[in-house]
Amino acid sequence: SLDWGYTDDNGPSTWAEKYPLAAGARQSPVDIDTSKATSDNSLVDREIDWSYPSNCSYRIVNTGYGWRVDTYGDDTALSGGPLSEVYKLEQFHCHWGATNDEGSEHTVDGKSYAAELHLVHWNSEKYSSFKEAASQPDGLAVLGVFMEIGNADNAELEKIISLIPKIIHKGQDSQASFDLDFGSLLPESKHYWTYLGSLTTPPCNECVIWTVFKEPITISERQLEVFRSLKSVGEEDAIEPEEGKLVKNYRPPLPLGNRVLRECGP
Ligand SMILES: CCN[C@H]1CN(CCOCC)S(=O)(=O)c2sc(S(N)(=O)=O)cc21
Ligand SMILES: [Zn+2]
């Protein structure tokens, strides 16, 4: 069985037993208490700036904890906002819940969204590899985008969702070269909150500069159901058809403690 996961016997409340960093003071996600957010002038004139390729080849993989799209971050760049260097996109993935009233990792004044998209970048200006960056306090920059249920399908996400039936079991992957317009995976408004945190899964390294957008994007109920059809076990694990489904893969919020939560944007 998995040494960590999201069930009662291996879920977030047990992680610190095997992954001591999970009990740290700079953990993610957090509840974004909007009354605590300080609008910081140092961020105002440093708009978050990203450039992603329009068409690129990608690999989508079932990690056993969800789907992950590995990008070959050559001509990607994320800078500005809270970032002092240029970061490259390494991968993106998503977190969701068993029902639509939960699923996001960050919450806003206690409100959960149905899912949360994470675009994971690493500080390629300062460090020579993603792995090295993941052990540094300013090594990773993750963009968090809330997802709420809408009537229409999200056309960009559909390109990913159409591949999920090929990776139902843990370890399966699918190579695809589809032209993904990352810009449309991000909200129109660049209004965001930022704070220093961690990976939201083991090993829970405290290496992430988080930027969470205020405006959600939409996903349809059908599309979210496809996420929930993923399995956390491999094809060879003989289990009942309904068993092992990844119906939820989010970590509940941890205390912000004495960290500063900054807000920027109109
Ligand atoms: C299931 C494992 N998830 C991990 C896998 N990686 C960790 C690699 O550690 C190398 C030492 S990662 O840096 O790609 C990464 S980012 C996030 S999150 N949810 O905080 O955006 C989780 C994870
Ligand atoms: Zn994540």
PDB file of C-alpha atoms and ligand atoms in Angstrom:
ATOM      1  CA  SER A   1       0.000   0.000   0.000  1.00  0.00           C
ATOM      2  CA  LEU A   2       1.082   3.613  -0.405  1.00  0.00           C
ATOM      3  CA  ASP A   3       3.242   4.975   2.418  1.00  0.00           C
ATOM      4  CA  TRP A   4       1.211   8.167   2.326  1.00  0.00           C
ATOM      5  CA  GLY A   5      -2.040   9.172   0.684  1.00  0.00           C
ATOM      6  CA  TYR A   6      -5.456  10.644   1.402  1.00  0.00           C
ATOM      7  CA  THR A   7      -7.288   7.833   3.186  1.00  0.00           C
ATOM      8  CA  ASP A   8      -7.971   7.669   6.931  1.00  0.00           C
ATOM      9  CA  ASP A   9      -4.995   5.438   7.573  1.00  0.00           C
ATOM     10  CA  ASN A  10      -2.375   7.240   5.450  1.00  0.00           C
ATOM     11  CA  GLY A  11      -3.805  10.736   5.067  1.00  0.00           C
ATOM     12  CA  PRO A  12      -2.489  14.235   5.977  1.00  0.00           C
ATOM     13  CA  SER A  13      -2.860  13.757   9.762  1.00  0.00           C
ATOM     14  CA  THR A  14      -0.393  10.820   9.590  1.00  0.00           C
ATOM     15  CA  TRP A  15       2.224  12.308   7.236  1.00  0.00           C
ATOM     16  CA  ALA A  16       4.492  13.795   9.942  1.00  0.00           C
ATOM     17  CA  GLU A  17       5.230  10.284  11.250  1.00  0.00           C
ATOM     18  CA  LYS A  18       7.234   9.439   8.113  1.00  0.00           C
ATOM     19  CA  TYR A  19       7.820  12.977   6.774  1.00  0.00           C
ATOM     20  CA  PRO A  20       8.870  15.205   9.703  1.00  0.00           C
ATOM     21  CA  LEU A  21       8.894  18.372   7.549  1.00  0.00           C
ATOM     22  CA  ALA A  22       5.095  18.052   7.408  1.00  0.00           C
ATOM     23  CA  ALA A  23       5.065  19.352  11.005  1.00  0.00           C
ATOM     24  CA  GLY A  24       7.060  22.493  10.099  1.00  0.00           C
ATOM     25  CA  ALA A  25       6.093  26.127  10.650  1.00  0.00           C
ATOM     26  CA  ARG A  26       6.097  27.028   6.923  1.00  0.00           C
ATOM     27  CA  GLN A  27       3.618  24.458   5.611  1.00  0.00           C
ATOM     28  CA  SER A  28       1.052  24.689   2.810  1.00  0.00           C
ATOM     29  CA  PRO A  29      -1.773  25.044   2.095  1.00  0.00           C
ATOM     30  CA  VAL A  30      -3.177  27.756   4.385  1.00  0.00           C
ATOM     31  CA  ASP A  31      -6.530  29.430   4.814  1.00  0.00           C
ATOM     32  CA  ILE A  32      -6.275  32.854   3.180  1.00  0.00           C
ATOM     33  CA  ASP A  33      -7.757  35.137   5.838  1.00  0.00           C
ATOM     34  CA  THR A  34      -8.381  38.196   3.685  1.00  0.00           C
ATOM     35  CA  SER A  35      -8.441  40.454   6.759  1.00  0.00           C
ATOM     36  CA  LYS A  36      -4.806  39.469   7.438  1.00  0.00           C
ATOM     37  CA  ALA A  37      -3.593  40.152   3.897  1.00  0.00           C
ATOM     38  CA  THR A  38      -1.392  43.238   3.628  1.00  0.00           C
ATOM     39  CA  SER A  39      -1.380  45.077   0.319  1.00  0.00           C
ATOM     40  CA  ASP A  40       2.318  45.513  -0.147  1.00  0.00           C
ATOM     41  CA  ASN A  41       3.542  48.401  -2.325  1.00  0.00           C
ATOM     42  CA  SER A  42       6.720  46.485  -3.208  1.00  0.00           C
ATOM     43  CA  LEU A  43       4.560  44.118  -5.240  1.00  0.00           C
ATOM     44  CA  VAL A  44       2.497  46.744  -7.029  1.00  0.00           C
ATOM     45  CA  ASP A  45       4.983  47.677  -9.714  1.00  0.00           C
ATOM     46  CA  ARG A  46       6.159  44.098 -10.197  1.00  0.00           C
ATOM     47  CA  GLU A  47       3.333  42.465 -12.094  1.00  0.00           C
ATOM     48  CA  ILE A  48       3.532  38.703 -12.281  1.00  0.00           C
ATOM     49  CA  ASP A  49       4.717  37.873 -15.771  1.00  0.00           C
ATOM     50  CA  TRP A  50       4.616  34.506 -17.511  1.00  0.00           C
ATOM     51  CA  SER A  51       5.388  33.257 -20.957  1.00  0.00           C
ATOM     52  CA  TYR A  52       4.457  29.724 -21.955  1.00  0.00           C
ATOM     53  CA  PRO A  53       4.755  28.137 -25.417  1.00  0.00           C
ATOM     54  CA  SER A  54       1.522  27.760 -27.352  1.00  0.00           C
ATOM     55  CA  ASN A  55       2.214  24.310 -28.714  1.00  0.00           C
ATOM     56  CA  CYS A  56       4.549  21.900 -27.064  1.00  0.00           C
ATOM     57  CA  SER A  57       4.823  18.194 -26.432  1.00  0.00           C
ATOM     58  CA  TYR A  58       3.762  17.016 -23.011  1.00  0.00           C
ATOM     59  CA  ARG A  59       3.611  13.839 -20.992  1.00  0.00           C
ATOM     60  CA  ILE A  60       0.653  13.177 -18.754  1.00  0.00           C
ATOM     61  CA  VAL A  61       1.203  10.628 -15.991  1.00  0.00           C
ATOM     62  CA  ASN A  62      -0.862   9.046 -13.240  1.00  0.00           C
ATOM     63  CA  THR A  63       1.333   9.492 -10.156  1.00  0.00           C
ATOM     64  CA  GLY A  64      -0.987   7.480  -7.926  1.00  0.00           C
ATOM     65  CA  TYR A  65      -1.862  10.812  -6.314  1.00  0.00           C
ATOM     66  CA  GLY A  66      -3.509  12.414  -9.342  1.00  0.00           C
ATOM     67  CA  TRP A  67      -2.599  13.378 -12.901  1.00  0.00           C
ATOM     68  CA  ARG A  68       0.513  15.416 -13.675  1.00  0.00           C
ATOM     69  CA  VAL A  69       1.518  17.008 -16.956  1.00  0.00           C
ATOM     70  CA  ASP A  70       5.274  17.223 -17.372  1.00  0.00           C
ATOM     71  CA  THR A  71       6.227  20.160 -19.530  1.00  0.00           C
ATOM     72  CA  TYR A  72       9.636  20.506 -21.104  1.00  0.00           C
ATOM     73  CA  GLY A  73      10.163  23.910 -19.649  1.00  0.00           C
ATOM     74  CA  ASP A  74      12.701  25.202 -22.148  1.00  0.00           C
ATOM     75  CA  ASP A  75      10.890  28.264 -23.364  1.00  0.00           C
ATOM     76  CA  THR A  76       8.779  28.960 -20.316  1.00  0.00           C
ATOM     77  CA  ALA A  77       9.367  31.776 -17.880  1.00  0.00           C
ATOM     78  CA  LEU A  78       7.697  33.089 -14.737  1.00  0.00           C
ATOM     79  CA  SER A  79       8.938  36.279 -13.091  1.00  0.00           C
ATOM     80  CA  GLY A  80       7.866  39.394 -11.238  1.00  0.00           C
ATOM     81  CA  GLY A  81       5.472  39.662  -8.335  1.00  0.00           C
ATOM     82  CA  PRO A  82       7.168  38.108  -5.303  1.00  0.00           C
ATOM     83  CA  LEU A  83       9.892  36.478  -7.412  1.00  0.00           C
ATOM     84  CA  SER A  84      13.428  37.863  -7.585  1.00  0.00           C
ATOM     85  CA  GLU A  85      14.579  35.501 -10.321  1.00  0.00           C
ATOM     86  CA  VAL A  86      13.126  33.832 -13.435  1.00  0.00           C
ATOM     87  CA  TYR A  87      11.516  30.434 -12.837  1.00  0.00           C
ATOM     88  CA  LYS A  88      10.857  27.694 -15.413  1.00  0.00           C
ATOM     89  CA  LEU A  89       7.672  25.595 -15.597  1.00  0.00           C
ATOM     90  CA  GLU A  90       8.354  21.977 -14.585  1.00  0.00           C
ATOM     91  CA  GLN A  91       4.889  20.442 -14.332  1.00  0.00           C
ATOM     92  CA  PHE A  92       1.286  21.155 -13.523  1.00  0.00           C
ATOM     93  CA  HIS A  93      -1.347  19.073 -11.741  1.00  0.00           C
ATOM     94  CA  CYS A  94      -4.568  19.388  -9.828  1.00  0.00           C
ATOM     95  CA  HIS A  95      -6.214  18.628  -6.458  1.00  0.00           C
ATOM     96  CA  TRP A  96      -9.891  17.830  -5.995  1.00  0.00           C
ATOM     97  CA  GLY A  97     -12.436  16.371  -3.541  1.00  0.00           C
ATOM     98  CA  ALA A  98     -15.113  13.701  -3.459  1.00  0.00           C
ATOM     99  CA  THR A  99     -17.869  16.338  -3.622  1.00  0.00           C
ATOM    100  CA  ASN A 100     -17.908  19.832  -5.113  1.00  0.00           C
ATOM    101  CA  ASP A 101     -17.965  21.620  -1.726  1.00  0.00           C
ATOM    102  CA  GLU A 102     -14.366  20.581  -1.043  1.00  0.00           C
ATOM    103  CA  GLY A 103     -11.269  19.864  -3.111  1.00  0.00           C
ATOM    104  CA  SER A 104      -9.107  22.970  -3.151  1.00  0.00           C
ATOM    105  CA  GLU A 105      -6.062  23.026  -0.868  1.00  0.00           C
ATOM    106  CA  HIS A 106      -5.983  26.743  -0.110  1.00  0.00           C
ATOM    107  CA  THR A 107      -9.238  28.176   1.221  1.00  0.00           C
ATOM    108  CA  VAL A 108     -10.400  31.813   1.273  1.00  0.00           C
ATOM    109  CA  ASP A 109     -11.957  32.930   4.579  1.00  0.00           C
ATOM    110  CA  GLY A 110     -12.764  29.276   5.156  1.00  0.00           C
ATOM    111  CA  LYS A 111     -14.336  28.728   1.726  1.00  0.00           C
ATOM    112  CA  SER A 112     -13.163  25.715  -0.278  1.00  0.00           C
ATOM    113  CA  TYR A 113     -13.377  25.542  -4.061  1.00  0.00           C
ATOM    114  CA  ALA A 114     -14.126  22.345  -5.994  1.00  0.00           C
ATOM    115  CA  ALA A 115     -10.527  21.950  -7.187  1.00  0.00           C
ATOM    116  CA  GLU A 116      -7.169  23.741  -7.403  1.00  0.00           C
ATOM    117  CA  LEU A 117      -4.674  23.769 -10.286  1.00  0.00           C
ATOM    118  CA  HIS A 118      -0.946  24.029  -9.450  1.00  0.00           C
ATOM    119  CA  LEU A 119       1.648  25.193 -11.966  1.00  0.00           C
ATOM    120  CA  VAL A 120       5.042  24.237 -10.512  1.00  0.00           C
ATOM    121  CA  HIS A 121       8.093  26.310 -11.516  1.00  0.00           C
ATOM    122  CA  TRP A 122      11.718  26.148 -10.348  1.00  0.00           C
ATOM    123  CA  ASN A 123      14.432  28.773  -9.925  1.00  0.00           C
ATOM    124  CA  SER A 124      16.621  27.863 -12.905  1.00  0.00           C
ATOM    125  CA  GLU A 125      18.503  31.142 -12.590  1.00  0.00           C
ATOM    126  CA  LYS A 126      19.919  30.243  -9.167  1.00  0.00           C
ATOM    127  CA  TYR A 127      19.933  26.418  -9.135  1.00  0.00           C
ATOM    128  CA  SER A 128      21.129  23.853 -11.655  1.00  0.00           C
ATOM    129  CA  SER A 129      18.319  21.332 -11.361  1.00  0.00           C
ATOM    130  CA  PHE A 130      14.703  21.049 -10.301  1.00  0.00           C
ATOM    131  CA  LYS A 131      15.711  18.519  -7.639  1.00  0.00           C
ATOM    132  CA  GLU A 132      18.279  20.912  -6.163  1.00  0.00           C
ATOM    133  CA  ALA A 133      15.765  23.769  -6.263  1.00  0.00           C
ATOM    134  CA  ALA A 134      13.205  21.634  -4.374  1.00  0.00           C
ATOM    135  CA  SER A 135      15.568  21.659  -1.370  1.00  0.00           C
ATOM    136  CA  GLN A 136      15.972  25.466  -1.277  1.00  0.00           C
ATOM    137  CA  PRO A 137      13.763  28.054   0.474  1.00  0.00           C
ATOM    138  CA  ASP A 138      13.297  30.014  -2.781  1.00  0.00           C
ATOM    139  CA  GLY A 139      13.619  27.007  -5.071  1.00  0.00           C
ATOM    140  CA  LEU A 140      10.061  26.604  -6.326  1.00  0.00           C
ATOM    141  CA  ALA A 141       7.299  29.001  -7.349  1.00  0.00           C
ATOM    142  CA  VAL A 142       3.819  27.483  -7.581  1.00  0.00           C
ATOM    143  CA  LEU A 143       0.838  29.295  -9.088  1.00  0.00           C
ATOM    144  CA  GLY A 144      -2.429  28.187  -7.491  1.00  0.00           C
ATOM    145  CA  VAL A 145      -5.646  28.614  -9.471  1.00  0.00           C
ATOM    146  CA  PHE A 146      -9.030  27.866  -7.864  1.00  0.00           C
ATOM    147  CA  MET A 147     -11.534  25.920  -9.957  1.00  0.00           C
ATOM    148  CA  GLU A 148     -15.276  26.217  -9.466  1.00  0.00           C
ATOM    149  CA  ILE A 149     -18.075  24.286 -11.146  1.00  0.00           C
ATOM    150  CA  GLY A 150     -19.472  25.977 -14.243  1.00  0.00           C
ATOM    151  CA  ASN A 151     -22.012  24.893 -16.837  1.00  0.00           C
ATOM    152  CA  ALA A 152     -19.569  24.785 -19.717  1.00  0.00           C
ATOM    153  CA  ASP A 153     -16.582  22.504 -20.140  1.00  0.00           C
ATOM    154  CA  ASN A 154     -13.187  24.169 -19.847  1.00  0.00           C
ATOM    155  CA  ALA A 155     -11.898  23.763 -23.395  1.00  0.00           C
ATOM    156  CA  GLU A 156      -8.190  23.883 -22.471  1.00  0.00           C
ATOM    157  CA  LEU A 157      -8.623  21.363 -19.662  1.00  0.00           C
ATOM    158  CA  GLU A 158     -10.561  19.133 -22.062  1.00  0.00           C
ATOM    159  CA  LYS A 159      -7.325  18.481 -23.962  1.00  0.00           C
ATOM    160  CA  ILE A 160      -5.914  16.989 -20.753  1.00  0.00           C
ATOM    161  CA  ILE A 161      -9.128  15.291 -19.648  1.00  0.00           C
ATOM    162  CA  SER A 162      -9.458  13.485 -22.988  1.00  0.00           C
ATOM    163  CA  LEU A 163      -6.174  11.707 -22.166  1.00  0.00           C
ATOM    164  CA  ILE A 164      -7.178  10.553 -18.670  1.00  0.00           C
ATOM    165  CA  PRO A 165      -8.874   7.326 -19.845  1.00  0.00           C
ATOM    166  CA  LYS A 166      -5.385   6.264 -21.025  1.00  0.00           C
ATOM    167  CA  ILE A 167      -3.820   6.718 -17.577  1.00  0.00           C
ATOM    168  CA  ILE A 168      -6.485   5.310 -15.248  1.00  0.00           C
ATOM    169  CA  HIS A 169      -3.943   3.242 -13.308  1.00  0.00           C
ATOM    170  CA  LYS A 170      -0.945   4.427 -11.283  1.00  0.00           C
ATOM    171  CA  GLY A 171       2.220   4.546 -13.332  1.00  0.00           C
ATOM    172  CA  GLN A 172       0.529   4.839 -16.718  1.00  0.00           C
ATOM    173  CA  ASP A 173       1.515   7.751 -18.897  1.00  0.00           C
ATOM    174  CA  SER A 174       0.653   9.174 -22.277  1.00  0.00           C
ATOM    175  CA  GLN A 175       2.777  11.320 -24.558  1.00  0.00           C
ATOM    176  CA  ALA A 176       0.891  14.007 -26.341  1.00  0.00           C
ATOM    177  CA  SER A 177       1.801  17.033 -28.323  1.00  0.00           C
ATOM    178  CA  PHE A 178      -1.172  19.290 -28.075  1.00  0.00           C
ATOM    179  CA  ASP A 179      -1.181  23.015 -28.257  1.00  0.00           C
ATOM    180  CA  LEU A 180      -2.086  24.117 -24.781  1.00  0.00           C
ATOM    181  CA  ASP A 181      -2.915  27.748 -24.223  1.00  0.00           C
ATOM    182  CA  PHE A 182      -1.666  28.085 -20.637  1.00  0.00           C
ATOM    183  CA  GLY A 183      -2.932  31.630 -20.589  1.00  0.00           C
ATOM    184  CA  SER A 184      -6.466  30.303 -20.552  1.00  0.00           C
ATOM    185  CA  LEU A 185      -5.691  28.039 -17.602  1.00  0.00           C
ATOM    186  CA  LEU A 186      -5.084  31.229 -15.633  1.00  0.00           C
ATOM    187  CA  PRO A 187      -7.766  33.732 -14.595  1.00  0.00           C
ATOM    188  CA  GLU A 188      -8.200  37.057 -16.345  1.00  0.00           C
ATOM    189  CA  SER A 189      -7.470  39.038 -13.201  1.00  0.00           C
ATOM    190  CA  LYS A 190      -3.905  38.959 -11.929  1.00  0.00           C
ATOM    191  CA  HIS A 191      -5.114  39.742  -8.401  1.00  0.00           C
ATOM    192  CA  TYR A 192      -3.230  37.329  -6.141  1.00  0.00           C
ATOM    193  CA  TRP A 193      -2.102  36.529  -2.613  1.00  0.00           C
ATOM    194  CA  THR A 194       1.478  35.404  -1.949  1.00  0.00           C
ATOM    195  CA  TYR A 195       3.262  33.815   1.021  1.00  0.00           C
ATOM    196  CA  LEU A 196       6.175  31.490   1.780  1.00  0.00           C
ATOM    197  CA  GLY A 197       5.150  27.837   2.109  1.00  0.00           C
ATOM    198  CA  SER A 198       5.832  24.249   1.189  1.00  0.00           C
ATOM    199  CA  LEU A 199       4.969  21.340  -1.044  1.00  0.00           C
ATOM    200  CA  THR A 200       1.438  20.272  -0.084  1.00  0.00           C
ATOM    201  CA  THR A 201       2.422  16.605  -0.330  1.00  0.00           C
ATOM    202  CA  PRO A 202       5.251  14.602   1.208  1.00  0.00           C
ATOM    203  CA  PRO A 203       8.146  15.272   1.482  1.00  0.00           C
ATOM    204  CA  CYS A 204       6.521  18.684   2.326  1.00  0.00           C
ATOM    205  CA  ASN A 205       9.776  20.571   1.647  1.00  0.00           C
ATOM    206  CA  GLU A 206       9.519  24.231   2.717  1.00  0.00           C
ATOM    207  CA  CYS A 207      10.757  25.426  -0.654  1.00  0.00           C
ATOM    208  CA  VAL A 208       7.762  27.145  -2.282  1.00  0.00           C
ATOM    209  CA  ILE A 209       6.974  30.785  -2.930  1.00  0.00           C
ATOM    210  CA  TRP A 210       3.180  30.513  -3.322  1.00  0.00           C
ATOM    211  CA  THR A 211       1.086  32.753  -5.514  1.00  0.00           C
ATOM    212  CA  VAL A 212      -2.658  32.045  -5.313  1.00  0.00           C
ATOM    213  CA  PHE A 213      -4.972  33.868  -7.717  1.00  0.00           C
ATOM    214  CA  LYS A 214      -8.150  35.328  -6.292  1.00  0.00           C
ATOM    215  CA  GLU A 215     -10.329  34.732  -9.373  1.00  0.00           C
ATOM    216  CA  PRO A 216     -11.285  31.107 -10.034  1.00  0.00           C
ATOM    217  CA  ILE A 217     -11.502  29.457 -13.441  1.00  0.00           C
ATOM    218  CA  THR A 218     -14.407  27.119 -14.208  1.00  0.00           C
ATOM    219  CA  ILE A 219     -14.584  23.376 -14.849  1.00  0.00           C
ATOM    220  CA  SER A 220     -17.681  21.291 -15.525  1.00  0.00           C
ATOM    221  CA  GLU A 221     -19.043  18.620 -13.205  1.00  0.00           C
ATOM    222  CA  ARG A 222     -18.451  16.011 -15.930  1.00  0.00           C
ATOM    223  CA  GLN A 223     -14.807  17.047 -16.242  1.00  0.00           C
ATOM    224  CA  LEU A 224     -14.336  16.815 -12.476  1.00  0.00           C
ATOM    225  CA  GLU A 225     -15.918  13.350 -12.480  1.00  0.00           C
ATOM    226  CA  VAL A 226     -13.247  12.264 -14.972  1.00  0.00           C
ATOM    227  CA  PHE A 227     -10.562  13.334 -12.446  1.00  0.00           C
ATOM    228  CA  ARG A 228     -12.282  11.181  -9.819  1.00  0.00           C
ATOM    229  CA  SER A 229     -12.157   8.141 -12.131  1.00  0.00           C
ATOM    230  CA  LEU A 230      -8.355   7.976 -11.788  1.00  0.00           C
ATOM    231  CA  LYS A 231      -7.055   5.106  -9.678  1.00  0.00           C
ATOM    232  CA  SER A 232      -4.343   5.257  -7.014  1.00  0.00           C
ATOM    233  CA  VAL A 233      -3.304   1.656  -7.697  1.00  0.00           C
ATOM    234  CA  GLY A 234      -1.561  -0.008 -10.590  1.00  0.00           C
ATOM    235  CA  GLU A 235      -3.215  -2.182 -13.257  1.00  0.00           C
ATOM    236  CA  GLU A 236      -1.631  -5.263 -11.687  1.00  0.00           C
ATOM    237  CA  ASP A 237      -3.185  -4.581  -8.250  1.00  0.00           C
ATOM    238  CA  ALA A 238      -6.134  -6.947  -8.280  1.00  0.00           C
ATOM    239  CA  ILE A 239      -8.896  -4.964  -6.612  1.00  0.00           C
ATOM    240  CA  GLU A 240     -12.627  -4.507  -7.111  1.00  0.00           C
ATOM    241  CA  PRO A 241     -13.452  -2.167 -10.015  1.00  0.00           C
ATOM    242  CA  GLU A 242     -14.850   0.525  -7.707  1.00  0.00           C
ATOM    243  CA  GLU A 243     -11.870   0.325  -5.305  1.00  0.00           C
ATOM    244  CA  GLY A 244      -8.767   2.514  -5.392  1.00  0.00           C
ATOM    245  CA  LYS A 245     -10.457   5.477  -7.054  1.00  0.00           C
ATOM    246  CA  LEU A 246      -8.756   8.815  -6.386  1.00  0.00           C
ATOM    247  CA  VAL A 247     -11.885  10.626  -5.273  1.00  0.00           C
ATOM    248  CA  LYS A 248      -9.895  13.151  -3.256  1.00  0.00           C
ATOM    249  CA  ASN A 249      -6.283  14.292  -3.102  1.00  0.00           C
ATOM    250  CA  TYR A 250      -6.200  17.585  -1.187  1.00  0.00           C
ATOM    251  CA  ARG A 251      -4.395  18.514   2.041  1.00  0.00           C
ATOM    252  CA  PRO A 252      -6.457  20.657   4.433  1.00  0.00           C
ATOM    253  CA  PRO A 253      -5.008  24.053   5.483  1.00  0.00           C
ATOM    254  CA  LEU A 254      -2.196  24.418   8.066  1.00  0.00           C
ATOM    255  CA  PRO A 255      -1.685  27.445  10.371  1.00  0.00           C
ATOM    256  CA  LEU A 256      -0.220  30.566   8.731  1.00  0.00           C
ATOM    257  CA  GLY A 257       1.551  31.220  12.046  1.00  0.00           C
ATOM    258  CA  ASN A 258       3.641  34.403  11.978  1.00  0.00           C
ATOM    259  CA  ARG A 259       4.080  34.347   8.196  1.00  0.00           C
ATOM    260  CA  VAL A 260       3.225  37.458   6.205  1.00  0.00           C
ATOM    261  CA  LEU A 261       0.384  37.124   3.690  1.00  0.00           C
ATOM    262  CA  ARG A 262       0.698  39.763   0.967  1.00  0.00           C
ATOM    263  CA  GLU A 263      -1.965  40.750  -1.525  1.00  0.00           C
ATOM    264  CA  CYS A 264      -1.525  42.443  -4.885  1.00  0.00           C
ATOM    265  CA  GLY A 265      -3.783  43.487  -7.688  1.00  0.00           C
ATOM    266  CA  PRO A 266      -6.796  45.589  -8.447  1.00  0.00           C
TER     267      PRO A 266
HETATM  268  C1  LIG B   1       2.916  13.495  -5.393  1.00  0.00           C
HETATM  269  C2  LIG B   1       4.200  14.215  -5.197  1.00  0.00           C
HETATM  270  N1  LIG B   1       4.022  15.642  -5.342  1.00  0.00           N
HETATM  271  C3  LIG B   1       5.226  16.469  -5.202  1.00  0.00           C
HETATM  272  C4  LIG B   1       6.266  16.001  -6.245  1.00  0.00           C
HETATM  273  N2  LIG B   1       7.334  16.950  -6.370  1.00  0.00           N
HETATM  274  C5  LIG B   1       8.226  16.939  -5.210  1.00  0.00           C
HETATM  275  C6  LIG B   1       9.594  16.564  -5.713  1.00  0.00           C
HETATM  276  O1  LIG B   1      10.437  16.536  -4.628  1.00  0.00           O
HETATM  277  C7  LIG B   1      11.771  16.441  -5.053  1.00  0.00           C
HETATM  278  C8  LIG B   1      12.605  16.362  -3.840  1.00  0.00           C
HETATM  279  S1  LIG B   1       6.969  18.413  -6.984  1.00  0.00           S
HETATM  280  O2  LIG B   1       7.955  19.379  -6.622  1.00  0.00           O
HETATM  281  O3  LIG B   1       6.734  18.284  -8.391  1.00  0.00           O
HETATM  282  C9  LIG B   1       5.548  18.800  -6.185  1.00  0.00           C
HETATM  283  S2  LIG B   1       4.854  20.301  -6.257  1.00  0.00           S
HETATM  284  C10 LIG B   1       3.620  19.881  -5.207  1.00  0.00           C
HETATM  285  S3  LIG B   1       2.437  21.064  -4.769  1.00  0.00           S
HETATM  286  N3  LIG B   1       1.044  20.300  -4.515  1.00  0.00           N
HETATM  287  O4  LIG B   1       2.854  21.682  -3.526  1.00  0.00           O
HETATM  288  O5  LIG B   1       2.319  21.984  -5.898  1.00  0.00           O
HETATM  289  C11 LIG B   1       3.714  18.569  -4.800  1.00  0.00           C
HETATM  290  C12 LIG B   1       4.844  17.919  -5.390  1.00  0.00           C
HETATM  291 ZN    ZN B   2      -0.333  20.553  -5.879  1.00  0.00          ZN
END
